């Protein structure tokens, strides 16, 4: 049997450290429409967890609850030991430890790349302009965008803008990174550069929770794959299990549909 080379690259400590992100019995409703129906999920330091599933399954709602961009209807969210759903929590302070990369790039069009990345370092973390720009350039270098520091968003491709969005998030040195379909708005030929940047973050030990439709990326890079449907986690396990020998009929049907297209 051929050994699984990807598993040997994964952090050996991911299985023994306590979770850095924990969702406990998480529910979310919009009026009468319940989109999350009791989610339990734990992500450990250095782990990359990919969340897959059909549109409308609750993936993005779950992700946005992790930093309370969406308010959970009930349940508990714990980030690095802090229950961020309890009354009185300083959510703005908590969010400094949670990086977020969206489907849309959300860059400020009137600021160049360097200023887009350094803005939060100066305004939120109160670094001097010099130190903020040094940190911003280091983050841009990690996603191979340092040469575009003086460019404006309109001068960049979609893939380049998304890599700047990733740099902006990692410049704050978050404890965990959330990615909400980071390649869905990109032309196919631009996807590779973004996924390469994400792989390199993973290899550096960044904790990542990624909602994605990029099945090849999930299979090759994830420590664990979570399949959601109908507001619940149907199946969770190593990628070789979920993709190679799924246990649930709903998982099998979803993957068969994906492969057929």
PDB file of C-alpha atoms in Angstrom:
ATOM      1  CA  UNK A   1       0.000   0.000   0.000  1.00  0.00           C
ATOM      2  CA  UNK A   2       1.291   3.463  -0.892  1.00  0.00           C
ATOM      3  CA  UNK A   3       1.828   5.556   2.243  1.00  0.00           C
ATOM      4  CA  UNK A   4      -0.196   8.721   2.696  1.00  0.00           C
ATOM      5  CA  UNK A   5       2.519  11.324   2.320  1.00  0.00           C
ATOM      6  CA  UNK A   6       0.203  14.237   3.082  1.00  0.00           C
ATOM      7  CA  UNK A   7      -0.587  12.957   6.563  1.00  0.00           C
ATOM      8  CA  UNK A   8       3.096  12.865   7.474  1.00  0.00           C
ATOM      9  CA  UNK A   9       3.274  16.607   6.863  1.00  0.00           C
ATOM     10  CA  UNK A  10       0.479  17.432   9.272  1.00  0.00           C
ATOM     11  CA  UNK A  11       1.321  18.756  12.733  1.00  0.00           C
ATOM     12  CA  UNK A  12       1.734  15.812  15.086  1.00  0.00           C
ATOM     13  CA  UNK A  13       0.647  17.939  18.022  1.00  0.00           C
ATOM     14  CA  UNK A  14      -2.760  18.767  16.545  1.00  0.00           C
ATOM     15  CA  UNK A  15      -4.286  15.645  18.074  1.00  0.00           C
ATOM     16  CA  UNK A  16      -3.141  16.272  21.654  1.00  0.00           C
ATOM     17  CA  UNK A  17      -3.505  20.004  22.255  1.00  0.00           C
ATOM     18  CA  UNK A  18      -6.798  21.367  23.613  1.00  0.00           C
ATOM     19  CA  UNK A  19      -9.048  23.046  21.031  1.00  0.00           C
ATOM     20  CA  UNK A  20      -8.323  26.659  20.141  1.00  0.00           C
ATOM     21  CA  UNK A  21     -11.831  26.962  18.657  1.00  0.00           C
ATOM     22  CA  UNK A  22     -14.809  25.069  20.037  1.00  0.00           C
ATOM     23  CA  UNK A  23     -18.458  25.192  18.989  1.00  0.00           C
ATOM     24  CA  UNK A  24     -20.893  23.550  21.405  1.00  0.00           C
ATOM     25  CA  UNK A  25     -24.519  22.818  20.432  1.00  0.00           C
ATOM     26  CA  UNK A  26     -24.598  25.861  18.155  1.00  0.00           C
ATOM     27  CA  UNK A  27     -27.983  26.915  16.768  1.00  0.00           C
ATOM     28  CA  UNK A  28     -28.804  29.762  14.414  1.00  0.00           C
ATOM     29  CA  UNK A  29     -32.215  30.793  13.114  1.00  0.00           C
ATOM     30  CA  UNK A  30     -33.381  33.619  10.881  1.00  0.00           C
ATOM     31  CA  UNK A  31     -36.984  33.981  11.973  1.00  0.00           C
ATOM     32  CA  UNK A  32     -38.654  30.633  11.336  1.00  0.00           C
ATOM     33  CA  UNK A  33     -35.738  29.408   9.216  1.00  0.00           C
ATOM     34  CA  UNK A  34     -33.286  27.356  11.286  1.00  0.00           C
ATOM     35  CA  UNK A  35     -29.941  27.122   9.496  1.00  0.00           C
ATOM     36  CA  UNK A  36     -27.761  25.582  12.241  1.00  0.00           C
ATOM     37  CA  UNK A  37     -29.194  22.728  14.266  1.00  0.00           C
ATOM     38  CA  UNK A  38     -26.786  21.892  17.051  1.00  0.00           C
ATOM     39  CA  UNK A  39     -23.248  22.118  15.657  1.00  0.00           C
ATOM     40  CA  UNK A  40     -20.433  20.601  17.720  1.00  0.00           C
ATOM     41  CA  UNK A  41     -16.962  21.226  16.324  1.00  0.00           C
ATOM     42  CA  UNK A  42     -13.482  21.479  17.784  1.00  0.00           C
ATOM     43  CA  UNK A  43     -10.432  22.815  15.955  1.00  0.00           C
ATOM     44  CA  UNK A  44      -7.017  22.288  17.516  1.00  0.00           C
ATOM     45  CA  UNK A  45      -3.939  24.520  17.192  1.00  0.00           C
ATOM     46  CA  UNK A  46      -2.166  24.024  13.874  1.00  0.00           C
ATOM     47  CA  UNK A  47      -5.085  22.122  12.366  1.00  0.00           C
ATOM     48  CA  UNK A  48      -6.600  22.868   8.959  1.00  0.00           C
ATOM     49  CA  UNK A  49     -10.269  21.871   8.858  1.00  0.00           C
ATOM     50  CA  UNK A  50     -12.124  22.133   5.549  1.00  0.00           C
ATOM     51  CA  UNK A  51     -15.917  22.374   5.607  1.00  0.00           C
ATOM     52  CA  UNK A  52     -17.715  21.143   2.489  1.00  0.00           C
ATOM     53  CA  UNK A  53     -21.342  20.674   1.568  1.00  0.00           C
ATOM     54  CA  UNK A  54     -24.119  21.917  -0.720  1.00  0.00           C
ATOM     55  CA  UNK A  55     -25.233  25.537  -0.877  1.00  0.00           C
ATOM     56  CA  UNK A  56     -27.625  26.392   1.928  1.00  0.00           C
ATOM     57  CA  UNK A  57     -26.223  23.786   4.303  1.00  0.00           C
ATOM     58  CA  UNK A  58     -25.217  26.386   6.913  1.00  0.00           C
ATOM     59  CA  UNK A  59     -21.452  26.435   6.294  1.00  0.00           C
ATOM     60  CA  UNK A  60     -21.023  30.205   6.002  1.00  0.00           C
ATOM     61  CA  UNK A  61     -23.458  30.917   8.840  1.00  0.00           C
ATOM     62  CA  UNK A  62     -21.434  28.638  11.092  1.00  0.00           C
ATOM     63  CA  UNK A  63     -18.198  30.362  10.097  1.00  0.00           C
ATOM     64  CA  UNK A  64     -19.608  33.843  10.664  1.00  0.00           C
ATOM     65  CA  UNK A  65     -20.842  32.828  14.112  1.00  0.00           C
ATOM     66  CA  UNK A  66     -17.227  32.010  15.051  1.00  0.00           C
ATOM     67  CA  UNK A  67     -16.424  35.729  15.339  1.00  0.00           C
ATOM     68  CA  UNK A  68     -20.020  36.823  15.937  1.00  0.00           C
ATOM     69  CA  UNK A  69     -20.504  38.511  12.608  1.00  0.00           C
ATOM     70  CA  UNK A  70     -23.659  36.458  12.974  1.00  0.00           C
ATOM     71  CA  UNK A  71     -25.165  36.188  16.450  1.00  0.00           C
ATOM     72  CA  UNK A  72     -25.852  32.571  17.452  1.00  0.00           C
ATOM     73  CA  UNK A  73     -29.408  31.840  18.567  1.00  0.00           C
ATOM     74  CA  UNK A  74     -28.067  29.486  21.229  1.00  0.00           C
ATOM     75  CA  UNK A  75     -24.994  27.449  22.048  1.00  0.00           C
ATOM     76  CA  UNK A  76     -21.432  28.281  23.001  1.00  0.00           C
ATOM     77  CA  UNK A  77     -18.357  29.428  21.072  1.00  0.00           C
ATOM     78  CA  UNK A  78     -14.998  29.264  22.835  1.00  0.00           C
ATOM     79  CA  UNK A  79     -11.887  30.842  21.273  1.00  0.00           C
ATOM     80  CA  UNK A  80      -8.584  30.169  22.992  1.00  0.00           C
ATOM     81  CA  UNK A  81     -10.362  29.500  26.282  1.00  0.00           C
ATOM     82  CA  UNK A  82     -12.681  32.541  26.095  1.00  0.00           C
ATOM     83  CA  UNK A  83     -16.434  32.003  25.750  1.00  0.00           C
ATOM     84  CA  UNK A  84     -17.200  34.718  23.213  1.00  0.00           C
ATOM     85  CA  UNK A  85     -20.976  34.228  23.556  1.00  0.00           C
ATOM     86  CA  UNK A  86     -21.109  35.226  27.238  1.00  0.00           C
ATOM     87  CA  UNK A  87     -22.489  38.586  28.251  1.00  0.00           C
ATOM     88  CA  UNK A  88     -19.943  41.359  28.602  1.00  0.00           C
ATOM     89  CA  UNK A  89     -17.212  39.815  26.455  1.00  0.00           C
ATOM     90  CA  UNK A  90     -15.109  42.374  24.565  1.00  0.00           C
ATOM     91  CA  UNK A  91     -15.882  41.057  21.103  1.00  0.00           C
ATOM     92  CA  UNK A  92     -13.701  43.643  19.358  1.00  0.00           C
ATOM     93  CA  UNK A  93     -10.708  42.442  21.366  1.00  0.00           C
ATOM     94  CA  UNK A  94     -11.587  38.804  20.657  1.00  0.00           C
ATOM     95  CA  UNK A  95     -11.830  39.501  16.928  1.00  0.00           C
ATOM     96  CA  UNK A  96      -8.219  40.674  16.880  1.00  0.00           C
ATOM     97  CA  UNK A  97      -7.285  37.027  17.406  1.00  0.00           C
ATOM     98  CA  UNK A  98      -9.585  35.728  14.660  1.00  0.00           C
ATOM     99  CA  UNK A  99      -8.575  36.430  11.051  1.00  0.00           C
ATOM    100  CA  UNK A 100     -11.337  36.400   8.440  1.00  0.00           C
ATOM    101  CA  UNK A 101     -11.082  36.128   4.658  1.00  0.00           C
ATOM    102  CA  UNK A 102     -14.324  36.601   2.732  1.00  0.00           C
ATOM    103  CA  UNK A 103     -15.619  35.609  -0.696  1.00  0.00           C
ATOM    104  CA  UNK A 104     -15.432  39.255  -1.752  1.00  0.00           C
ATOM    105  CA  UNK A 105     -12.113  40.945  -1.177  1.00  0.00           C
ATOM    106  CA  UNK A 106     -13.383  43.935   0.854  1.00  0.00           C
ATOM    107  CA  UNK A 107     -10.303  46.040   0.181  1.00  0.00           C
ATOM    108  CA  UNK A 108     -10.497  49.833   0.466  1.00  0.00           C
ATOM    109  CA  UNK A 109     -10.320  51.053  -3.147  1.00  0.00           C
ATOM    110  CA  UNK A 110      -8.805  54.432  -2.192  1.00  0.00           C
ATOM    111  CA  UNK A 111      -5.890  52.872  -0.279  1.00  0.00           C
ATOM    112  CA  UNK A 112      -2.891  51.147  -1.797  1.00  0.00           C
ATOM    113  CA  UNK A 113      -2.030  47.566  -0.871  1.00  0.00           C
ATOM    114  CA  UNK A 114       0.395  48.519   1.897  1.00  0.00           C
ATOM    115  CA  UNK A 115      -2.126  50.837   3.550  1.00  0.00           C
ATOM    116  CA  UNK A 116      -4.928  48.289   3.226  1.00  0.00           C
ATOM    117  CA  UNK A 117      -2.823  45.781   5.156  1.00  0.00           C
ATOM    118  CA  UNK A 118      -1.328  48.191   7.701  1.00  0.00           C
ATOM    119  CA  UNK A 119      -4.513  50.127   8.542  1.00  0.00           C
ATOM    120  CA  UNK A 120      -5.800  47.810  11.285  1.00  0.00           C
ATOM    121  CA  UNK A 121      -2.310  47.460  12.725  1.00  0.00           C
ATOM    122  CA  UNK A 122      -2.236  51.225  13.250  1.00  0.00           C
ATOM    123  CA  UNK A 123      -5.875  51.906  14.142  1.00  0.00           C
ATOM    124  CA  UNK A 124      -6.708  48.791  16.179  1.00  0.00           C
ATOM    125  CA  UNK A 125      -3.396  47.525  17.525  1.00  0.00           C
ATOM    126  CA  UNK A 126      -1.889  51.027  17.798  1.00  0.00           C
ATOM    127  CA  UNK A 127       1.438  50.285  16.131  1.00  0.00           C
ATOM    128  CA  UNK A 128       3.449  53.197  14.811  1.00  0.00           C
ATOM    129  CA  UNK A 129       3.267  53.719  11.067  1.00  0.00           C
ATOM    130  CA  UNK A 130       6.809  52.409  10.661  1.00  0.00           C
ATOM    131  CA  UNK A 131       6.204  49.211  12.613  1.00  0.00           C
ATOM    132  CA  UNK A 132       2.784  48.689  11.038  1.00  0.00           C
ATOM    133  CA  UNK A 133       4.281  48.968   7.568  1.00  0.00           C
ATOM    134  CA  UNK A 134       7.105  46.578   8.463  1.00  0.00           C
ATOM    135  CA  UNK A 135       4.580  44.008   9.689  1.00  0.00           C
ATOM    136  CA  UNK A 136       2.390  44.603   6.645  1.00  0.00           C
ATOM    137  CA  UNK A 137       5.314  44.037   4.270  1.00  0.00           C
ATOM    138  CA  UNK A 138       6.209  40.816   6.082  1.00  0.00           C
ATOM    139  CA  UNK A 139       2.610  39.614   5.702  1.00  0.00           C
ATOM    140  CA  UNK A 140       2.569  40.565   2.020  1.00  0.00           C
ATOM    141  CA  UNK A 141       5.798  38.642   1.511  1.00  0.00           C
ATOM    142  CA  UNK A 142       4.153  35.514   2.949  1.00  0.00           C
ATOM    143  CA  UNK A 143       1.566  35.619   0.145  1.00  0.00           C
ATOM    144  CA  UNK A 144       4.080  36.802  -2.507  1.00  0.00           C
ATOM    145  CA  UNK A 145       2.476  40.237  -2.891  1.00  0.00           C
ATOM    146  CA  UNK A 146       5.254  42.472  -1.541  1.00  0.00           C
ATOM    147  CA  UNK A 147       6.026  43.733  -5.050  1.00  0.00           C
ATOM    148  CA  UNK A 148       2.499  45.187  -5.292  1.00  0.00           C
ATOM    149  CA  UNK A 149       2.679  47.196  -2.063  1.00  0.00           C
ATOM    150  CA  UNK A 150       2.164  50.532  -3.842  1.00  0.00           C
ATOM    151  CA  UNK A 151      -0.553  49.304  -6.209  1.00  0.00           C
ATOM    152  CA  UNK A 152      -4.245  50.045  -5.712  1.00  0.00           C
ATOM    153  CA  UNK A 153      -6.906  47.290  -5.664  1.00  0.00           C
ATOM    154  CA  UNK A 154      -8.229  48.266  -9.110  1.00  0.00           C
ATOM    155  CA  UNK A 155      -4.787  47.532 -10.551  1.00  0.00           C
ATOM    156  CA  UNK A 156      -4.803  43.941  -9.252  1.00  0.00           C
ATOM    157  CA  UNK A 157      -6.411  40.746 -10.458  1.00  0.00           C
ATOM    158  CA  UNK A 158      -9.035  39.115  -8.285  1.00  0.00           C
ATOM    159  CA  UNK A 159      -6.545  36.500  -7.149  1.00  0.00           C
ATOM    160  CA  UNK A 160      -4.046  39.167  -6.173  1.00  0.00           C
ATOM    161  CA  UNK A 161      -6.728  41.085  -4.269  1.00  0.00           C
ATOM    162  CA  UNK A 162      -7.646  37.948  -2.355  1.00  0.00           C
ATOM    163  CA  UNK A 163      -4.019  37.337  -1.432  1.00  0.00           C
ATOM    164  CA  UNK A 164      -3.870  40.913  -0.109  1.00  0.00           C
ATOM    165  CA  UNK A 165      -6.989  40.099   1.918  1.00  0.00           C
ATOM    166  CA  UNK A 166      -5.175  37.108   3.394  1.00  0.00           C
ATOM    167  CA  UNK A 167      -2.123  39.273   4.158  1.00  0.00           C
ATOM    168  CA  UNK A 168      -4.341  41.826   5.902  1.00  0.00           C
ATOM    169  CA  UNK A 169      -5.729  39.084   8.155  1.00  0.00           C
ATOM    170  CA  UNK A 170      -2.424  37.397   9.003  1.00  0.00           C
ATOM    171  CA  UNK A 171      -0.676  40.733   9.685  1.00  0.00           C
ATOM    172  CA  UNK A 172      -2.672  40.881  12.933  1.00  0.00           C
ATOM    173  CA  UNK A 173      -1.117  37.527  13.943  1.00  0.00           C
ATOM    174  CA  UNK A 174      -4.460  35.849  14.687  1.00  0.00           C
ATOM    175  CA  UNK A 175      -4.785  32.647  16.678  1.00  0.00           C
ATOM    176  CA  UNK A 176      -7.123  31.173  14.078  1.00  0.00           C
ATOM    177  CA  UNK A 177      -7.992  32.019  10.457  1.00  0.00           C
ATOM    178  CA  UNK A 178     -11.493  31.683   9.016  1.00  0.00           C
ATOM    179  CA  UNK A 179     -11.906  31.418   5.243  1.00  0.00           C
ATOM    180  CA  UNK A 180     -15.379  31.734   3.696  1.00  0.00           C
ATOM    181  CA  UNK A 181     -15.206  30.339   0.144  1.00  0.00           C
ATOM    182  CA  UNK A 182     -12.044  32.370  -0.558  1.00  0.00           C
ATOM    183  CA  UNK A 183     -11.829  31.325  -4.222  1.00  0.00           C
ATOM    184  CA  UNK A 184     -15.512  31.383  -5.222  1.00  0.00           C
ATOM    185  CA  UNK A 185     -15.352  34.853  -6.789  1.00  0.00           C
ATOM    186  CA  UNK A 186     -12.218  34.106  -8.809  1.00  0.00           C
ATOM    187  CA  UNK A 187     -11.731  33.048 -12.395  1.00  0.00           C
ATOM    188  CA  UNK A 188     -10.410  29.473 -12.492  1.00  0.00           C
ATOM    189  CA  UNK A 189      -6.912  30.461 -13.594  1.00  0.00           C
ATOM    190  CA  UNK A 190      -6.532  32.726 -10.534  1.00  0.00           C
ATOM    191  CA  UNK A 191      -7.502  30.126  -7.934  1.00  0.00           C
ATOM    192  CA  UNK A 192      -4.106  28.418  -7.784  1.00  0.00           C
ATOM    193  CA  UNK A 193      -2.224  31.381  -6.346  1.00  0.00           C
ATOM    194  CA  UNK A 194      -4.694  31.783  -3.484  1.00  0.00           C
ATOM    195  CA  UNK A 195      -4.654  28.073  -2.647  1.00  0.00           C
ATOM    196  CA  UNK A 196      -0.831  28.112  -2.734  1.00  0.00           C
ATOM    197  CA  UNK A 197      -0.800  30.950  -0.200  1.00  0.00           C
ATOM    198  CA  UNK A 198      -3.210  29.000   2.014  1.00  0.00           C
ATOM    199  CA  UNK A 199      -1.079  25.844   1.799  1.00  0.00           C
ATOM    200  CA  UNK A 200       1.980  27.805   2.883  1.00  0.00           C
ATOM    201  CA  UNK A 201       0.075  29.254   5.838  1.00  0.00           C
ATOM    202  CA  UNK A 202      -0.928  25.747   6.808  1.00  0.00           C
ATOM    203  CA  UNK A 203       2.663  24.531   6.573  1.00  0.00           C
ATOM    204  CA  UNK A 204       3.734  27.379   8.874  1.00  0.00           C
ATOM    205  CA  UNK A 205       1.357  26.071  11.566  1.00  0.00           C
ATOM    206  CA  UNK A 206      -1.566  28.490  11.179  1.00  0.00           C
ATOM    207  CA  UNK A 207      -4.877  27.181  12.535  1.00  0.00           C
ATOM    208  CA  UNK A 208      -7.453  27.395   9.746  1.00  0.00           C
ATOM    209  CA  UNK A 209     -11.179  26.702   9.363  1.00  0.00           C
ATOM    210  CA  UNK A 210     -11.986  26.833   5.651  1.00  0.00           C
ATOM    211  CA  UNK A 211     -15.392  26.701   3.972  1.00  0.00           C
ATOM    212  CA  UNK A 212     -14.582  25.664   0.421  1.00  0.00           C
ATOM    213  CA  UNK A 213     -15.829  24.045  -2.758  1.00  0.00           C
ATOM    214  CA  UNK A 214     -12.248  23.263  -3.836  1.00  0.00           C
ATOM    215  CA  UNK A 215     -12.343  19.512  -3.273  1.00  0.00           C
ATOM    216  CA  UNK A 216      -8.798  18.853  -4.491  1.00  0.00           C
ATOM    217  CA  UNK A 217      -7.471  21.403  -1.998  1.00  0.00           C
ATOM    218  CA  UNK A 218      -9.518  19.886   0.839  1.00  0.00           C
ATOM    219  CA  UNK A 219      -8.318  16.409  -0.026  1.00  0.00           C
ATOM    220  CA  UNK A 220      -4.646  17.356  -0.294  1.00  0.00           C
ATOM    221  CA  UNK A 221      -4.233  19.991   2.423  1.00  0.00           C
ATOM    222  CA  UNK A 222      -6.794  19.392   5.177  1.00  0.00           C
ATOM    223  CA  UNK A 223      -6.122  17.559   8.394  1.00  0.00           C
ATOM    224  CA  UNK A 224      -9.852  16.974   8.672  1.00  0.00           C
ATOM    225  CA  UNK A 225     -12.849  17.371   6.378  1.00  0.00           C
ATOM    226  CA  UNK A 226     -16.306  18.200   7.717  1.00  0.00           C
ATOM    227  CA  UNK A 227     -19.356  17.561   5.524  1.00  0.00           C
ATOM    228  CA  UNK A 228     -22.418  19.677   6.375  1.00  0.00           C
ATOM    229  CA  UNK A 229     -25.942  19.373   5.052  1.00  0.00           C
ATOM    230  CA  UNK A 230     -29.234  20.717   6.339  1.00  0.00           C
ATOM    231  CA  UNK A 231     -27.656  22.651   9.193  1.00  0.00           C
ATOM    232  CA  UNK A 232     -25.899  19.684  10.776  1.00  0.00           C
ATOM    233  CA  UNK A 233     -22.495  18.007  10.552  1.00  0.00           C
ATOM    234  CA  UNK A 234     -23.204  14.767   8.736  1.00  0.00           C
ATOM    235  CA  UNK A 235     -19.678  13.397   8.650  1.00  0.00           C
ATOM    236  CA  UNK A 236     -16.204  14.372   9.818  1.00  0.00           C
ATOM    237  CA  UNK A 237     -12.870  12.662   9.421  1.00  0.00           C
ATOM    238  CA  UNK A 238      -9.500  12.593   7.671  1.00  0.00           C
ATOM    239  CA  UNK A 239      -9.753  13.530   3.978  1.00  0.00           C
ATOM    240  CA  UNK A 240      -8.776  10.051   2.847  1.00  0.00           C
ATOM    241  CA  UNK A 241     -11.766   8.671   4.749  1.00  0.00           C
ATOM    242  CA  UNK A 242     -14.355  11.296   3.797  1.00  0.00           C
ATOM    243  CA  UNK A 243     -13.380  11.350   0.127  1.00  0.00           C
ATOM    244  CA  UNK A 244     -12.249   7.747  -0.244  1.00  0.00           C
ATOM    245  CA  UNK A 245     -14.719   5.843   1.916  1.00  0.00           C
ATOM    246  CA  UNK A 246     -17.549   8.101   3.134  1.00  0.00           C
ATOM    247  CA  UNK A 247     -19.817   6.474   5.678  1.00  0.00           C
ATOM    248  CA  UNK A 248     -23.050   8.367   5.078  1.00  0.00           C
ATOM    249  CA  UNK A 249     -25.315   8.205   2.042  1.00  0.00           C
ATOM    250  CA  UNK A 250     -25.662  12.015   1.957  1.00  0.00           C
ATOM    251  CA  UNK A 251     -21.884  12.420   1.797  1.00  0.00           C
ATOM    252  CA  UNK A 252     -21.627   9.826  -0.967  1.00  0.00           C
ATOM    253  CA  UNK A 253     -24.398  11.513  -2.973  1.00  0.00           C
ATOM    254  CA  UNK A 254     -22.797  14.955  -2.642  1.00  0.00           C
ATOM    255  CA  UNK A 255     -19.352  13.738  -3.709  1.00  0.00           C
ATOM    256  CA  UNK A 256     -20.815  11.738  -6.598  1.00  0.00           C
ATOM    257  CA  UNK A 257     -22.609  14.857  -7.818  1.00  0.00           C
ATOM    258  CA  UNK A 258     -19.422  16.913  -7.559  1.00  0.00           C
ATOM    259  CA  UNK A 259     -17.404  14.346  -9.493  1.00  0.00           C
ATOM    260  CA  UNK A 260     -20.077  14.171 -12.195  1.00  0.00           C
ATOM    261  CA  UNK A 261     -19.681  17.889 -12.787  1.00  0.00           C
TER     262      UNK A 261
END
